[in-house]
mmCIF file with all atom_site columns, C-alpha atoms in Angstrom:
data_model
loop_
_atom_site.group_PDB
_atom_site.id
_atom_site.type_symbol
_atom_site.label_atom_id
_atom_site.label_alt_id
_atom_site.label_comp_id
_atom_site.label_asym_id
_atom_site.label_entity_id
_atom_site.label_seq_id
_atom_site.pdbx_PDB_ins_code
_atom_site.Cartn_x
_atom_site.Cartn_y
_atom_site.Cartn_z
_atom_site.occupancy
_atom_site.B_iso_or_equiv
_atom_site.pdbx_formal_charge
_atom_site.auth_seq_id
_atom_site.auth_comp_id
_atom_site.auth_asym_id
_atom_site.auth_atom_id
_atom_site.pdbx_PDB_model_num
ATOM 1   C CA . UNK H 1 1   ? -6.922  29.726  -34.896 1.00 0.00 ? 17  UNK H CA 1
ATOM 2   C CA . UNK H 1 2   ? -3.524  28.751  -37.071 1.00 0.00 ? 18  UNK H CA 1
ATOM 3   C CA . UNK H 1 3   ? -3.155  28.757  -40.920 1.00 0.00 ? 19  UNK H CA 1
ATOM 4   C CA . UNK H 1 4   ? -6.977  28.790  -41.731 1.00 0.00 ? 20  UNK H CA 1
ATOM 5   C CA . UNK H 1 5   ? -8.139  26.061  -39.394 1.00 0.00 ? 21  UNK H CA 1
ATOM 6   C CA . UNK H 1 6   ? -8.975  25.945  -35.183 1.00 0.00 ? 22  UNK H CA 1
ATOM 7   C CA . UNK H 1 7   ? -6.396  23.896  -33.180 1.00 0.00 ? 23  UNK H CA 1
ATOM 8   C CA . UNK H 1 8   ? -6.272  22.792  -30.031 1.00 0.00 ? 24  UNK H CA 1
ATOM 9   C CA . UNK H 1 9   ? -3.929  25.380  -28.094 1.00 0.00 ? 25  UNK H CA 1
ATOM 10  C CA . UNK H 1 10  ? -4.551  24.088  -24.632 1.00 0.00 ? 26  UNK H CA 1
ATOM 11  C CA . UNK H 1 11  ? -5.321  20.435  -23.622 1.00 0.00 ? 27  UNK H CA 1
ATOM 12  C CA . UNK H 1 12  ? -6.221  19.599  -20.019 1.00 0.00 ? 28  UNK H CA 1
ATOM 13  C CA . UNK H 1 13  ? -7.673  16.375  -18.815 1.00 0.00 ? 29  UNK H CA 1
ATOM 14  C CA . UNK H 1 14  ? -8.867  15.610  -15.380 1.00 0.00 ? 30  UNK H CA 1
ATOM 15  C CA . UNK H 1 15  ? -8.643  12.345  -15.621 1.00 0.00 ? 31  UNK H CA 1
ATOM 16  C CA . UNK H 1 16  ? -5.806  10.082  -16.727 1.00 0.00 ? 32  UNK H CA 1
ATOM 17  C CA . UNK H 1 17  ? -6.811  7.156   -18.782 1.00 0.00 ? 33  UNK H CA 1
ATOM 18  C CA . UNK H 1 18  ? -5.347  3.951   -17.044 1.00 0.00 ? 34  UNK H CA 1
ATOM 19  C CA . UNK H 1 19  ? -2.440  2.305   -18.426 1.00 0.00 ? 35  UNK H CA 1
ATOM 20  C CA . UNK H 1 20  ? -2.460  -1.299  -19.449 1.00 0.00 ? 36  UNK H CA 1
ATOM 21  C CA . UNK H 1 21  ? -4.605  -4.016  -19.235 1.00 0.00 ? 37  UNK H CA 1
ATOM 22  C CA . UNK H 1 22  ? -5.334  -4.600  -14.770 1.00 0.00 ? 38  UNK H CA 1
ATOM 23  C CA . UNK H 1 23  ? -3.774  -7.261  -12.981 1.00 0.00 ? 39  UNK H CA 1
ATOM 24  C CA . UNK H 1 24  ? -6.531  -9.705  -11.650 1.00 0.00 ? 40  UNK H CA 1
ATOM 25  C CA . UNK H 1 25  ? -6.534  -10.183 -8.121  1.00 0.00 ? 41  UNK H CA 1
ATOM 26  C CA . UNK H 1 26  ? -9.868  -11.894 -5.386  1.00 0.00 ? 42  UNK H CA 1
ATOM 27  C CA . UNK H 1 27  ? -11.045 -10.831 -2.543  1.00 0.00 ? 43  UNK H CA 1
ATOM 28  C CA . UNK H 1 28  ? -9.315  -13.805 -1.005  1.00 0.00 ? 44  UNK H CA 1
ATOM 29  C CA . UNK H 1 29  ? -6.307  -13.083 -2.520  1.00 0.00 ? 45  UNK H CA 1
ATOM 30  C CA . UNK H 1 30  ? -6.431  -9.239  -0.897  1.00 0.00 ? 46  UNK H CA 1
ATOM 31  C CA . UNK H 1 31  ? -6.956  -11.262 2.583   1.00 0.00 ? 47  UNK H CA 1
ATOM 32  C CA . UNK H 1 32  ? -4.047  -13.219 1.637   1.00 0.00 ? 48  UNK H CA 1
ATOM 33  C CA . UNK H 1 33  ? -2.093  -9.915  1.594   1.00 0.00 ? 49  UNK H CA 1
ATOM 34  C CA . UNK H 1 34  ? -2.444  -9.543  5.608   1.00 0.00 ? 50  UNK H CA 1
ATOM 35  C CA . UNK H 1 35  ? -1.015  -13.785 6.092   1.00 0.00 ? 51  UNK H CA 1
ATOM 36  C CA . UNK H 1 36  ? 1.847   -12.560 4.264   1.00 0.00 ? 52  UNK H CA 1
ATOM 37  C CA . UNK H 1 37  ? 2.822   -9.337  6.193   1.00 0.00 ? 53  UNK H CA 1
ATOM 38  C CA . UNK H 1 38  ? 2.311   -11.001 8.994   1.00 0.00 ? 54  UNK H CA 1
ATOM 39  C CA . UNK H 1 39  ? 4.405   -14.508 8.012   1.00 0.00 ? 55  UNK H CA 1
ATOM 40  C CA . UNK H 1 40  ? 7.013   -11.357 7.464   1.00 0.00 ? 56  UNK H CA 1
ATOM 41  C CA . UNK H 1 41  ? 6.480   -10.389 10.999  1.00 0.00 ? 57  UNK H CA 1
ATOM 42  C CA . UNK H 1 42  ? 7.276   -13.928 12.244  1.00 0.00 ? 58  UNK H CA 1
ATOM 43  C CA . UNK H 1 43  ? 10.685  -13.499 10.654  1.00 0.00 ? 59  UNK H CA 1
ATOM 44  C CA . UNK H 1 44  ? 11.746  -10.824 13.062  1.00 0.00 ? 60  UNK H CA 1
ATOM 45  C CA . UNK H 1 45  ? 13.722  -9.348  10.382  1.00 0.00 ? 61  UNK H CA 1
ATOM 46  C CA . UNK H 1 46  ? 13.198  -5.465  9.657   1.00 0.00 ? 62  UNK H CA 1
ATOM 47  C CA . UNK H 1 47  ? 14.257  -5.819  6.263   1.00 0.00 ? 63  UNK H CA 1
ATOM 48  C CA . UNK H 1 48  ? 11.877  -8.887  5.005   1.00 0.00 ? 64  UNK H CA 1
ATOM 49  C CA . UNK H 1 49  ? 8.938   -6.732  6.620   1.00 0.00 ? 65  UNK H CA 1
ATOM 50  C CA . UNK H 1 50  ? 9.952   -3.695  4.801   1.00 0.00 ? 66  UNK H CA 1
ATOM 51  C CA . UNK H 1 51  ? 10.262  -5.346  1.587   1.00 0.00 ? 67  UNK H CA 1
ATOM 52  C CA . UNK H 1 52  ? 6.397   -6.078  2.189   1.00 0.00 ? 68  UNK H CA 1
ATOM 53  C CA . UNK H 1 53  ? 5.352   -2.278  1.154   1.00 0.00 ? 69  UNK H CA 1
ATOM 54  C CA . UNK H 1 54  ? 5.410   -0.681  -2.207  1.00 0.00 ? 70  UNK H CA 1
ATOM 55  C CA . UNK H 1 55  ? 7.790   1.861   -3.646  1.00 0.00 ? 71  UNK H CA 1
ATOM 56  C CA . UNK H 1 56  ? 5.207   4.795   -2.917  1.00 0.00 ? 72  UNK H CA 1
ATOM 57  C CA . UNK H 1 57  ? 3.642   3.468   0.619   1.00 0.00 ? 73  UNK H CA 1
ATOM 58  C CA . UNK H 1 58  ? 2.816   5.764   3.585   1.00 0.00 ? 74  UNK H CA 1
ATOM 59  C CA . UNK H 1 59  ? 2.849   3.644   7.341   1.00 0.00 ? 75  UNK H CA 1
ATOM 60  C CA . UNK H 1 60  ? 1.136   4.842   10.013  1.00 0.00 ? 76  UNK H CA 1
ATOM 61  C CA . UNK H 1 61  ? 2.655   3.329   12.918  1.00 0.00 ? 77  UNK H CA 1
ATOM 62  C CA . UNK H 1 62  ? 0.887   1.909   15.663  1.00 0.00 ? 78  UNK H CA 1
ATOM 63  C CA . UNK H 1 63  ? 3.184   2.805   18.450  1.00 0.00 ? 79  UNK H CA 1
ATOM 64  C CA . UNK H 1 64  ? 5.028   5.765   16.849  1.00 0.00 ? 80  UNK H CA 1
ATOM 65  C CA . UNK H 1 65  ? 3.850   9.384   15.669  1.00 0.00 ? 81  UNK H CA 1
ATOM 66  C CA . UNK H 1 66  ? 5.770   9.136   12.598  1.00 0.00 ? 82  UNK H CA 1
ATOM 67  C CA . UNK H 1 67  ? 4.625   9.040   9.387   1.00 0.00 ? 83  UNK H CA 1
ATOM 68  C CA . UNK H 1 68  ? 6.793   6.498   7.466   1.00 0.00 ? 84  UNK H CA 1
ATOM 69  C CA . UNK H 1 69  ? 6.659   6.923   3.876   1.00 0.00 ? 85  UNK H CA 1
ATOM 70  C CA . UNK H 1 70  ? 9.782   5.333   2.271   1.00 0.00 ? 86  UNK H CA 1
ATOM 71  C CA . UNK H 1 71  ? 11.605  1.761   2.980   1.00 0.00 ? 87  UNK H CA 1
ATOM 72  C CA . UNK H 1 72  ? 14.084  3.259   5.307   1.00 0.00 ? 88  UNK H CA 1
ATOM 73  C CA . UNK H 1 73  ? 12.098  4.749   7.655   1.00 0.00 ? 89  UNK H CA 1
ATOM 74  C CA . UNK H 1 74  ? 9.656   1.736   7.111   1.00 0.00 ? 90  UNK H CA 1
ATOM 75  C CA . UNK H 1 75  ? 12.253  -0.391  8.096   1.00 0.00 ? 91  UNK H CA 1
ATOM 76  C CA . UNK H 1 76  ? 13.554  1.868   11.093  1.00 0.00 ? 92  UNK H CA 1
ATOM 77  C CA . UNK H 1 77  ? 10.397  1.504   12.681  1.00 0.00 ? 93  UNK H CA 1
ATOM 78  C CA . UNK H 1 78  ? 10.116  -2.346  12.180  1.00 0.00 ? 94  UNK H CA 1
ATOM 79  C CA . UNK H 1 79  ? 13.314  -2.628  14.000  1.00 0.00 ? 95  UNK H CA 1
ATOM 80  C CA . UNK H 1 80  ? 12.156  -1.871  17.272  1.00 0.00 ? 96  UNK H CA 1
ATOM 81  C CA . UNK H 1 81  ? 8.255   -2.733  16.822  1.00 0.00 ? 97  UNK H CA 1
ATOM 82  C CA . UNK H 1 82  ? 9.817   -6.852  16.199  1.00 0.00 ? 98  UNK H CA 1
ATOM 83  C CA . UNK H 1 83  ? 11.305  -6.288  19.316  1.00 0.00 ? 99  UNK H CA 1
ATOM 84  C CA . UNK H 1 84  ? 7.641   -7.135  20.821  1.00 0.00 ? 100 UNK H CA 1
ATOM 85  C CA . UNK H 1 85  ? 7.394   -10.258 18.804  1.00 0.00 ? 101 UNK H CA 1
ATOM 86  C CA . UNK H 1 86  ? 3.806   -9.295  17.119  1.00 0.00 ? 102 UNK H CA 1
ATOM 87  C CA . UNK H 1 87  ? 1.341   -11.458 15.107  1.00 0.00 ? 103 UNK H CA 1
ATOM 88  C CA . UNK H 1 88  ? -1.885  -9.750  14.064  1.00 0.00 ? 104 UNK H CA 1
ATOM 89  C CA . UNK H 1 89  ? -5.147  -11.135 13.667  1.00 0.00 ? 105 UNK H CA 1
ATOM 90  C CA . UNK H 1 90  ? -7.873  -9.785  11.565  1.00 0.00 ? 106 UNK H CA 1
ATOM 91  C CA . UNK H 1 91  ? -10.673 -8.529  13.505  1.00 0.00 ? 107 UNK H CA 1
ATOM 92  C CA . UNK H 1 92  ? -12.805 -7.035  10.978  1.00 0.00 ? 108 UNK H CA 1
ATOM 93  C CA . UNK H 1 93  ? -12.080 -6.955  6.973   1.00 0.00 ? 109 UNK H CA 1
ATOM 94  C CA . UNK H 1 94  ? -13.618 -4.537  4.123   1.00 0.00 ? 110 UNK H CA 1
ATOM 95  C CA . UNK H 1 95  ? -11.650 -5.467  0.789   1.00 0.00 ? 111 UNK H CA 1
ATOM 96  C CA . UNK H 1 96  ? -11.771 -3.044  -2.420  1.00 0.00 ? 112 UNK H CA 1
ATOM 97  C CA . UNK H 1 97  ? -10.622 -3.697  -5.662  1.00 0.00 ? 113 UNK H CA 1
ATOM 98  C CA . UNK H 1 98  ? -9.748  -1.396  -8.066  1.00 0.00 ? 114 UNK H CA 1
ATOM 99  C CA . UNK H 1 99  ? -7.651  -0.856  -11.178 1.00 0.00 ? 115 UNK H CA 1
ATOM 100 C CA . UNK H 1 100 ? -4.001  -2.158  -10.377 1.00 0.00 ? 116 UNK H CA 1
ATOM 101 C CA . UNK H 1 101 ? -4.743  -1.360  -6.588  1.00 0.00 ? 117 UNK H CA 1
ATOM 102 C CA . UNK H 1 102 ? -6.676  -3.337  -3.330  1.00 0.00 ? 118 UNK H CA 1
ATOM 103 C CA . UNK H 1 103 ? -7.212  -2.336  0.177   1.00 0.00 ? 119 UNK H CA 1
ATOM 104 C CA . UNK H 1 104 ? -8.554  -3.963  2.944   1.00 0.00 ? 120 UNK H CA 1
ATOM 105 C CA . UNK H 1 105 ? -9.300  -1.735  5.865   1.00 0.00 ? 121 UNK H CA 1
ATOM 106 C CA . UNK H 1 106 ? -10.429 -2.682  8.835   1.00 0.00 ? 122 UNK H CA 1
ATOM 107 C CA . UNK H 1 107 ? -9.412  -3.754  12.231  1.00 0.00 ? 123 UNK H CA 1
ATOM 108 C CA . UNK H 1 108 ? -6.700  -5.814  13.690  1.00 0.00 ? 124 UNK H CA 1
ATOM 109 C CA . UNK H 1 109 ? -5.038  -6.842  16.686  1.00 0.00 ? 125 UNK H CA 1
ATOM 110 C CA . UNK H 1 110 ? -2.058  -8.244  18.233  1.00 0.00 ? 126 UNK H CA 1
#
């Protein structure tokens, strides 16, 4: 209570209200996503694969027990894994859309 009137002295929200109108994207499109990491793949080049993953991303290696979460030690690992030449293929997809985000989980193999 301030100069006669309640105000708000605390303000907490739990959620935060998205920003900005969401970029559309299909479910085709999210499938698309995997063609193009792996087109990166092809390349052989560290760099171009890294360049594949957001600012923020985490990579959970196949064959390594380190957590990779920015593009240097994305790249690092990409070094030696192109070594082995891989191409995936998509085994099993589950796409989700959301607001400014996608996934597909599921299972592929080389």
């Amino acid at each position: 209570f301030e100069d006669g009137e309640w105000k708000i002295s605390q303000h907490h929200s739990s959620v935060m209200p998205e920003a900005g109108k969401p970029e559309a994207i299909t479910e085709d499109e999210v499938k698309g996503l995997f063609q193009l990491w792996n087109n990166a793949l092809a390349t052989e080049d560290a760099d171009t694969v890294a360049k594949r993953y957001a600012s923020k991303a985490v990579l959970l290696p196949t064959v390594s027990d380190v957590p990779r979460t920015d593009y240097a030690l994305i790249k690092d690992y990409f070094v030696g894994f192109l070594k082995k030449k891989p191409q995936g293929e998509i085994l099993e997809s589950n796409v989700t859309i959301g607001h400014n985000w996608c996934q597909d989980a599921g299972i592929y193999e080389f």
